mmCIF file of C-alpha atoms in Angstrom:
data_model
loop_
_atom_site.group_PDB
_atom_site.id
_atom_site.type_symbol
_atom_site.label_atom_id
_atom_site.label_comp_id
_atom_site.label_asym_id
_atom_site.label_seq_id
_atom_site.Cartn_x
_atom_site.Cartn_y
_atom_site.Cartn_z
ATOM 1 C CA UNK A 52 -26.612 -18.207 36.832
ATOM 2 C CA UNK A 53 -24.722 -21.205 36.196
ATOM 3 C CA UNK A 54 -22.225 -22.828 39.316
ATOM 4 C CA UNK A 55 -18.872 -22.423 38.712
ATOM 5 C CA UNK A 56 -17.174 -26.027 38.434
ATOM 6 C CA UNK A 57 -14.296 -27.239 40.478
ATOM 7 C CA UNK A 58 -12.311 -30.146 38.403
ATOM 8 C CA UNK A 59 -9.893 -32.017 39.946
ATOM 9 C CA UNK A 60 -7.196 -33.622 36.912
ATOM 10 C CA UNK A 61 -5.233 -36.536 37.032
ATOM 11 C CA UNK A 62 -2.532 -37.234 34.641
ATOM 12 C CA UNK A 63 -2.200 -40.821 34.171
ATOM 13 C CA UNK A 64 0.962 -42.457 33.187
ATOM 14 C CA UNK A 65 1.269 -46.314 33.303
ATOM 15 C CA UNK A 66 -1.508 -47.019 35.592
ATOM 16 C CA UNK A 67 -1.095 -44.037 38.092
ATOM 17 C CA UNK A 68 -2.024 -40.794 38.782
ATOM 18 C CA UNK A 69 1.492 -38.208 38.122
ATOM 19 C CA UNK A 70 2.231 -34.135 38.503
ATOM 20 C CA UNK A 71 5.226 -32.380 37.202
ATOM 21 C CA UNK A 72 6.015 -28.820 36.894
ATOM 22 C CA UNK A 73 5.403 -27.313 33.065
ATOM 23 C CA UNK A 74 4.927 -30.608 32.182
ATOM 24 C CA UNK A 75 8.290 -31.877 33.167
ATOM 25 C CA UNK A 76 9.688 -33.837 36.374
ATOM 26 C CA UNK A 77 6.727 -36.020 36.982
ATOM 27 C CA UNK A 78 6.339 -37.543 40.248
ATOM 28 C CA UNK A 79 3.845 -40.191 41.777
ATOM 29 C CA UNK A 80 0.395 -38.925 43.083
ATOM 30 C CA UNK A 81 -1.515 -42.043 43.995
ATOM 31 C CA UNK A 82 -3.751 -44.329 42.695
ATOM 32 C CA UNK A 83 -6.277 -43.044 39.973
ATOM 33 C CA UNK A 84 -9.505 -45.034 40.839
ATOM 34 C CA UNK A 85 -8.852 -44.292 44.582
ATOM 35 C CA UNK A 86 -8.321 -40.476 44.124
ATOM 36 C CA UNK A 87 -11.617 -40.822 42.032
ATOM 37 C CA UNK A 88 -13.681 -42.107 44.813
ATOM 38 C CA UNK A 89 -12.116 -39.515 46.974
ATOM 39 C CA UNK A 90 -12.717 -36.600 44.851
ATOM 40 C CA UNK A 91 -16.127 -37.761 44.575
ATOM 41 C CA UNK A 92 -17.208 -37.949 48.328
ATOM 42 C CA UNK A 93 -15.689 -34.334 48.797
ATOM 43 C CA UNK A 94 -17.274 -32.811 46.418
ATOM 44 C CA UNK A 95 -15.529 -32.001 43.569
ATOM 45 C CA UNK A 96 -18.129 -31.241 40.385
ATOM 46 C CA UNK A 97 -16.422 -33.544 37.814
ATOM 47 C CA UNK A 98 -12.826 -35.003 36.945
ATOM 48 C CA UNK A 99 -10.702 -34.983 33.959
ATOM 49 C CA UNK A 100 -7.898 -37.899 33.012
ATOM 50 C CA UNK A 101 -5.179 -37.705 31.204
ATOM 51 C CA UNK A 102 -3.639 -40.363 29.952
ATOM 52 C CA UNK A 103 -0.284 -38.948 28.988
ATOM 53 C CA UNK A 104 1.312 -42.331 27.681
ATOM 54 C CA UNK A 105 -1.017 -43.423 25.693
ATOM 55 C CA UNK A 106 -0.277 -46.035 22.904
ATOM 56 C CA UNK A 107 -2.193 -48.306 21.405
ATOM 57 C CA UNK A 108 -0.930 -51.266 23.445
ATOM 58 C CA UNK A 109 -1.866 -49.606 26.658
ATOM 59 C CA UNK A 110 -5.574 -48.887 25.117
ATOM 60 C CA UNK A 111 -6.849 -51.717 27.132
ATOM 61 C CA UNK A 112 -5.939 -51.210 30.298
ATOM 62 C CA UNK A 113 -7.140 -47.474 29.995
ATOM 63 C CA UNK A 114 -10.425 -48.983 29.321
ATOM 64 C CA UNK A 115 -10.820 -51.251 32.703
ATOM 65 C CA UNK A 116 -9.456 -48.001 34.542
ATOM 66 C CA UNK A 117 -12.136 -46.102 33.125
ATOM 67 C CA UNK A 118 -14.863 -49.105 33.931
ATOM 68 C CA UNK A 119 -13.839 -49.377 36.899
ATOM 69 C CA UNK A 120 -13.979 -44.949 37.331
ATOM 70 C CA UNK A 121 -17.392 -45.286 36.429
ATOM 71 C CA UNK A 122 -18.184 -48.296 39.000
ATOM 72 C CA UNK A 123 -17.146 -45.779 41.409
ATOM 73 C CA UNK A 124 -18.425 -42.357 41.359
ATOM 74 C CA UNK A 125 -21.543 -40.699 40.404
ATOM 75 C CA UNK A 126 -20.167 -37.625 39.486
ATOM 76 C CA UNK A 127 -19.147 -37.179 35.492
ATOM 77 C CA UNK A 128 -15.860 -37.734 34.347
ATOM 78 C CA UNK A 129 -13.783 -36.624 30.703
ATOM 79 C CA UNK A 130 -10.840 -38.944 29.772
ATOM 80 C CA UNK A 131 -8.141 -37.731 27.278
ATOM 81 C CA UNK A 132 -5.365 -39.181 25.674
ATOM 82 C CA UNK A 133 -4.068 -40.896 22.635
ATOM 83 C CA UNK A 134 -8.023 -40.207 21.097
ATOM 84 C CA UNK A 135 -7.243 -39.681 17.362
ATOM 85 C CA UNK A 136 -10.477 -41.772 15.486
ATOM 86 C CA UNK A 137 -14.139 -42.343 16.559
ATOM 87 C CA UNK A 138 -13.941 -46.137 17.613
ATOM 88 C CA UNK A 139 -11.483 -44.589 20.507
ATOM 89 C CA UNK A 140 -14.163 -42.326 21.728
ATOM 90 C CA UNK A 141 -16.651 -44.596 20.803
ATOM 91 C CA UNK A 142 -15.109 -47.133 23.039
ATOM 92 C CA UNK A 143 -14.116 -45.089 26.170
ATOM 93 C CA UNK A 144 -17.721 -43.652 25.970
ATOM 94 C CA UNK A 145 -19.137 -46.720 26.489
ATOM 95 C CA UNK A 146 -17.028 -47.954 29.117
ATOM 96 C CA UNK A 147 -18.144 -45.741 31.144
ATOM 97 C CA UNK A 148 -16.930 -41.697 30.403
ATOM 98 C CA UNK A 149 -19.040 -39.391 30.319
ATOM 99 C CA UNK A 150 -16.654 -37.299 27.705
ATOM 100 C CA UNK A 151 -14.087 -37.587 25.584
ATOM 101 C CA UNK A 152 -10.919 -34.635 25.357
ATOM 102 C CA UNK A 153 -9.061 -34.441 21.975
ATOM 103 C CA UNK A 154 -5.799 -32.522 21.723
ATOM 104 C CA UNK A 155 -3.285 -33.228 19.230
ATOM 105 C CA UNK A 156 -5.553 -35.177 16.747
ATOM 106 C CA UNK A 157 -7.643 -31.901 16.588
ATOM 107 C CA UNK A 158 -5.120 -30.291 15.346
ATOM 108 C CA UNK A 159 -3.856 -32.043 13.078
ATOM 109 C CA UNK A 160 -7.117 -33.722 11.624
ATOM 110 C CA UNK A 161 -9.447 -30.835 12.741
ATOM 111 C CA UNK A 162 -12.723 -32.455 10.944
ATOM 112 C CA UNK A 163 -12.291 -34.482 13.327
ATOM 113 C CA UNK A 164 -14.032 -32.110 16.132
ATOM 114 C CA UNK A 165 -17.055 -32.145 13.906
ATOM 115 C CA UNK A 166 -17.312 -35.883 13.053
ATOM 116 C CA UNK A 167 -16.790 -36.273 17.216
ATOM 117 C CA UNK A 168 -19.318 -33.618 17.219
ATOM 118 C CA UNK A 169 -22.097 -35.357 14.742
ATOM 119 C CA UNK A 170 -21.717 -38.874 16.190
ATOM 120 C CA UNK A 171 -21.870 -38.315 19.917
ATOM 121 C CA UNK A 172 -22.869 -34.991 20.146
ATOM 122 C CA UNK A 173 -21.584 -31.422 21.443
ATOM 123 C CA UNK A 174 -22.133 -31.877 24.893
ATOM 124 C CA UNK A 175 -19.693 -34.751 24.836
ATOM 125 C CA UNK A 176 -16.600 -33.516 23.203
ATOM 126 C CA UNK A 177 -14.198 -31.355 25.046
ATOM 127 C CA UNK A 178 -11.308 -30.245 23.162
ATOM 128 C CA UNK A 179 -7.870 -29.543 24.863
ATOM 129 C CA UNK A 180 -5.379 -26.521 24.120
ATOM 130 C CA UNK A 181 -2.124 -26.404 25.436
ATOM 131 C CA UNK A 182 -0.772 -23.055 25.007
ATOM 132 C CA UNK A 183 2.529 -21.335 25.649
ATOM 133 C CA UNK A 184 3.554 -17.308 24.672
ATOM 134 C CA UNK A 185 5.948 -17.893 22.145
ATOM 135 C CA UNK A 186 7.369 -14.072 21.226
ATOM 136 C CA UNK A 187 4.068 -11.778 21.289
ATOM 137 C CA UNK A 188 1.799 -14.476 21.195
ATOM 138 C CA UNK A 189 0.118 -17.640 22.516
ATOM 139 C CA UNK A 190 1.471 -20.852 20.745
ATOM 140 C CA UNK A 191 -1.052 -24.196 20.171
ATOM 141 C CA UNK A 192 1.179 -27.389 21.591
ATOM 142 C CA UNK A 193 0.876 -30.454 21.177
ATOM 143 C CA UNK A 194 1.948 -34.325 22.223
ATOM 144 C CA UNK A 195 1.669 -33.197 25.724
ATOM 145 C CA UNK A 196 3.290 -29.640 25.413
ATOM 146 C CA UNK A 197 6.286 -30.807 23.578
ATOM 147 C CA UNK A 198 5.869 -30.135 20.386
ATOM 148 C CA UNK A 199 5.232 -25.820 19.141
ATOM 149 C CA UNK A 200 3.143 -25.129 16.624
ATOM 150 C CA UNK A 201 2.886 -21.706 14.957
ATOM 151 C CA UNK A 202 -1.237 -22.087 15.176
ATOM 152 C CA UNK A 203 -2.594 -18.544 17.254
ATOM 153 C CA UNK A 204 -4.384 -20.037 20.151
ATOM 154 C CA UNK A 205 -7.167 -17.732 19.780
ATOM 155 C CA UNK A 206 -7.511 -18.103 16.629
ATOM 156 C CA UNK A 207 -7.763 -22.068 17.092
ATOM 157 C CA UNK A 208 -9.723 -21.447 19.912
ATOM 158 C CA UNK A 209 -12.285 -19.964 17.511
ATOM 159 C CA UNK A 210 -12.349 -22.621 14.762
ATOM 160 C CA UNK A 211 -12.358 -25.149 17.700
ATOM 161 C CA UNK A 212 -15.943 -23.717 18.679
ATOM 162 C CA UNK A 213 -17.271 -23.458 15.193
ATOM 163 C CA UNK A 214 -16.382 -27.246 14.118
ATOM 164 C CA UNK A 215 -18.569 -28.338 17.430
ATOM 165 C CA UNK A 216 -16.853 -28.760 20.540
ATOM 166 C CA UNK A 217 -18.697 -28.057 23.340
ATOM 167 C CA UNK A 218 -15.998 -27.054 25.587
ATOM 168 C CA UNK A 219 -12.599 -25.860 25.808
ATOM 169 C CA UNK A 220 -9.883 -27.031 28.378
ATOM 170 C CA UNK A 221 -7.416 -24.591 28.595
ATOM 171 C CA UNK A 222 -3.868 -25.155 29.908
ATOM 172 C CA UNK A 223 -1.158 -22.461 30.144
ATOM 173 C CA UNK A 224 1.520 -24.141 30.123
ATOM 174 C CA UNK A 225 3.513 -21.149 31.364
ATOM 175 C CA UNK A 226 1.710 -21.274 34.693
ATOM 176 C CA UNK A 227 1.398 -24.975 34.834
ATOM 177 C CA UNK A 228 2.426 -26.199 37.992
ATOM 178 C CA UNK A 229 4.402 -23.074 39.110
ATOM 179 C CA UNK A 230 1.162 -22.557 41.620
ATOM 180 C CA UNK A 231 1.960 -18.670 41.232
ATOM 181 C CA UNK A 232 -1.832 -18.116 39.795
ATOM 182 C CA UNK A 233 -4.080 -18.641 36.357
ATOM 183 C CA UNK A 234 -3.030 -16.658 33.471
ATOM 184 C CA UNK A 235 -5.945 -14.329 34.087
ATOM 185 C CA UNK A 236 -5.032 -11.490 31.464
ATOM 186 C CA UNK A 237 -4.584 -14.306 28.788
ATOM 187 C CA UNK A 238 -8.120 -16.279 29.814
ATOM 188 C CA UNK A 239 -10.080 -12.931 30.239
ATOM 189 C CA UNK A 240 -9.557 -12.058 26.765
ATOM 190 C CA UNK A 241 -9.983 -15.763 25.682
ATOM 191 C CA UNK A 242 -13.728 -15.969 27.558
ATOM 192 C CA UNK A 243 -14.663 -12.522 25.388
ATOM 193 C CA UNK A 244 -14.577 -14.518 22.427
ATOM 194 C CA UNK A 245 -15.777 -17.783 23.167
ATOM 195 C CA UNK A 246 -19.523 -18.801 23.472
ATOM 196 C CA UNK A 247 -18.840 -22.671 25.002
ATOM 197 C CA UNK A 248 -17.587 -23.281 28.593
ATOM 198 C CA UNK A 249 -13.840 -22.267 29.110
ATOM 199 C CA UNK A 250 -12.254 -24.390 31.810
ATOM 200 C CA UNK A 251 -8.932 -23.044 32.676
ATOM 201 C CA UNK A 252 -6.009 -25.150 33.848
ATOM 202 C CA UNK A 253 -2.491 -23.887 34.801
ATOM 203 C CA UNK A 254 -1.065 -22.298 37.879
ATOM 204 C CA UNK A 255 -3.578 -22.974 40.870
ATOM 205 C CA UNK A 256 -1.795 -22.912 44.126
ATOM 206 C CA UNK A 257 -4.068 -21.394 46.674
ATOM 207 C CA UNK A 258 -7.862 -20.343 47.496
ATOM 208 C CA UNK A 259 -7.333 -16.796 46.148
ATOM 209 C CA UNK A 260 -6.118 -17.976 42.887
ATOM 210 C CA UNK A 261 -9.881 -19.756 42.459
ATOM 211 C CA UNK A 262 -11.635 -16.673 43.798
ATOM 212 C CA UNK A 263 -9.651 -14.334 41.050
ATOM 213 C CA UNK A 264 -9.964 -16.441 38.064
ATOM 214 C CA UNK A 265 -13.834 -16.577 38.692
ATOM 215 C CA UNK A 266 -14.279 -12.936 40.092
ATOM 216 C CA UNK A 267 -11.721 -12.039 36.899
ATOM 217 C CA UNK A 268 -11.922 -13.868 33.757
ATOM 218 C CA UNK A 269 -15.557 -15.112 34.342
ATOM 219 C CA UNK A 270 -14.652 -18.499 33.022
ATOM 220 C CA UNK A 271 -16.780 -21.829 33.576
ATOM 221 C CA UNK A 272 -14.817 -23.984 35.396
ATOM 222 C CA UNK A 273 -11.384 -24.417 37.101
ATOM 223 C CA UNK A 274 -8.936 -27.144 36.550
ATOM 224 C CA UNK A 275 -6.022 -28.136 39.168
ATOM 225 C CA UNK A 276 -4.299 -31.515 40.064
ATOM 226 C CA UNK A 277 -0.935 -31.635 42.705
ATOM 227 C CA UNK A 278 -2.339 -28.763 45.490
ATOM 228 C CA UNK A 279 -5.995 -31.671 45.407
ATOM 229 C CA UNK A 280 -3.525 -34.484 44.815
ATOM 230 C CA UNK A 281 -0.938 -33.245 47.960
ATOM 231 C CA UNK A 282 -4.197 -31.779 50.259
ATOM 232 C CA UNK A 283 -2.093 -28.502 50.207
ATOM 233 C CA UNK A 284 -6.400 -27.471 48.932
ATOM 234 C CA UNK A 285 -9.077 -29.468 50.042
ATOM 235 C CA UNK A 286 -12.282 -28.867 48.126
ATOM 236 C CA UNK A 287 -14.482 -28.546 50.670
ATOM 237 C CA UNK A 288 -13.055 -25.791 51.975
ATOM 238 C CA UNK A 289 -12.305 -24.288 48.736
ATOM 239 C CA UNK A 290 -15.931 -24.335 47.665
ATOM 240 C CA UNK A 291 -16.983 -22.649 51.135
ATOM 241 C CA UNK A 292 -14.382 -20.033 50.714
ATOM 242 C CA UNK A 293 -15.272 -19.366 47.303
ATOM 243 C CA UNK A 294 -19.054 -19.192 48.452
ATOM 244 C CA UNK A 295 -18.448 -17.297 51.689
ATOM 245 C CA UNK A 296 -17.371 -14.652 48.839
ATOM 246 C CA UNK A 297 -19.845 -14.444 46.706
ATOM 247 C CA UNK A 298 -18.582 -17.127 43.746
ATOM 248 C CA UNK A 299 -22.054 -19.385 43.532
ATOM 249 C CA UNK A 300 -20.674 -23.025 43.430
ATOM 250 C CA UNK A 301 -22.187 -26.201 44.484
ATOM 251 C CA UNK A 302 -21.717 -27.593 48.140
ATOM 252 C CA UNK A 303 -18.592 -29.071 48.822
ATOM 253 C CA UNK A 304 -18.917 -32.426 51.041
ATOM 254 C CA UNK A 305 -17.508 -33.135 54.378
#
């Protein structure tokens, strides 16, 4: 059986690490390349960025954050964000990233997920949902949650998978930042369907909420930033109380 990741995200806007609440009213969380190192030497399994300003002017300095990511940690690391050709992933990948997360270029060039796919390979293409119930169903949205769609997340969900992505990062942005829970109802019927790893993002704000999306949904991985961010959960602990019942994870570090 495979360990259940713990992925700590930062959201990166001009150079430093940010949290809002459903994707609004942003505030400060720290340096990105320090939180990083941090996340590292307790033990989290892997870390996502977000650049959520990107433009092509700031492409550069995205790059030396990344370089200097990669100087830093051992563990592996996915950055996202303004990603809409190959020479973007291209570059980021060899700066130092270990993957590359495409969201609203997916869906609007979806051949891109297999040319991604082809070029680098599966294993290094995540793509990014961010989905909201609009009516009686969940809503693809895009440019960070702001703009609807009418695409059926499960449907894209499925096409996603069959162009080549090798996982799926999954934020309900319903739950996100609420820290009332993961949409478990919504993510158990999602990881039915789905054959690559589901990491689900949107609505952590305790230990219990880690122990029922696992114990629940049986998804791959789970994604949080602000309660890592504002030590209201410290990994280590969260990865013994997840083990202490019975969810097989990696060791946290002291």
């Amino acid at each position: 059986m495979v360990s259940k990741r713990i992925i700590p995200c930062l959201d990166v806007k001009d150079g430093r690490t940010v949290k809002g609440v459903n994707f609004l009213n942003l505030r400060d969380a720290g340096d990105p390349v320090e939180l990083a190192y941090t996340y590292s030497q307790k033990g989290a399994d892997e870390l996502v960025f977000l650049d959520i300003s990107a433009t092509e002017e700031k492409r550069k300095t995205l790059i030396e954050m990344v370089k200097s990511v990669a100087r830093q940690i051992s563990i592996p690391f996915t950055i996202g964000g303004g990603i809409s050709e190959l020479s973007d992933a291209h570059e980021l990948l060899n700066s130092g990233a270990d993957k590359i997360s495409i969201n609203s270029a997916a869906v609007r060039n979806p051949a891109l997920i297999e040319e991604m796919a082809s070029q680098f390979g599966s294993q290094f293409v995540v793509v990014a949902i961010d989905t909201r119930k609009v009516g009686d169903q969940n809503l693809v949205h895009l440019v960070g949650g702001k703009v609807p769609t009418q695409i059926n997340t499960e449907n894209w969900i499925r096409e996603v998978e069959d162009r080549g992505a090798g996982e799926i990062l999954l934020t309900s942005m319903d739950h996100d930042g609420t820290k009332n829970g993961f949409d478990l109802d919504f993510l158990t019927q999602l990881n039915k369907i789905v054959h690559i790893p589901l990491i689900a993002s949107g609505g952590a704000g305790k230990q219990e909420h880690f122990y029922d999306l696992f114990e629940k949904t049986g998804v791959d991985a789970a994604l949080a930033a602000s309660i890592f961010h504002f030590q209201e959960v410290e990994i280590p602990y969260l990865k013994k109380y997840l083990s202490d019942k019975g969810i097989l994870v990696r060791p946290g570090s002291n």
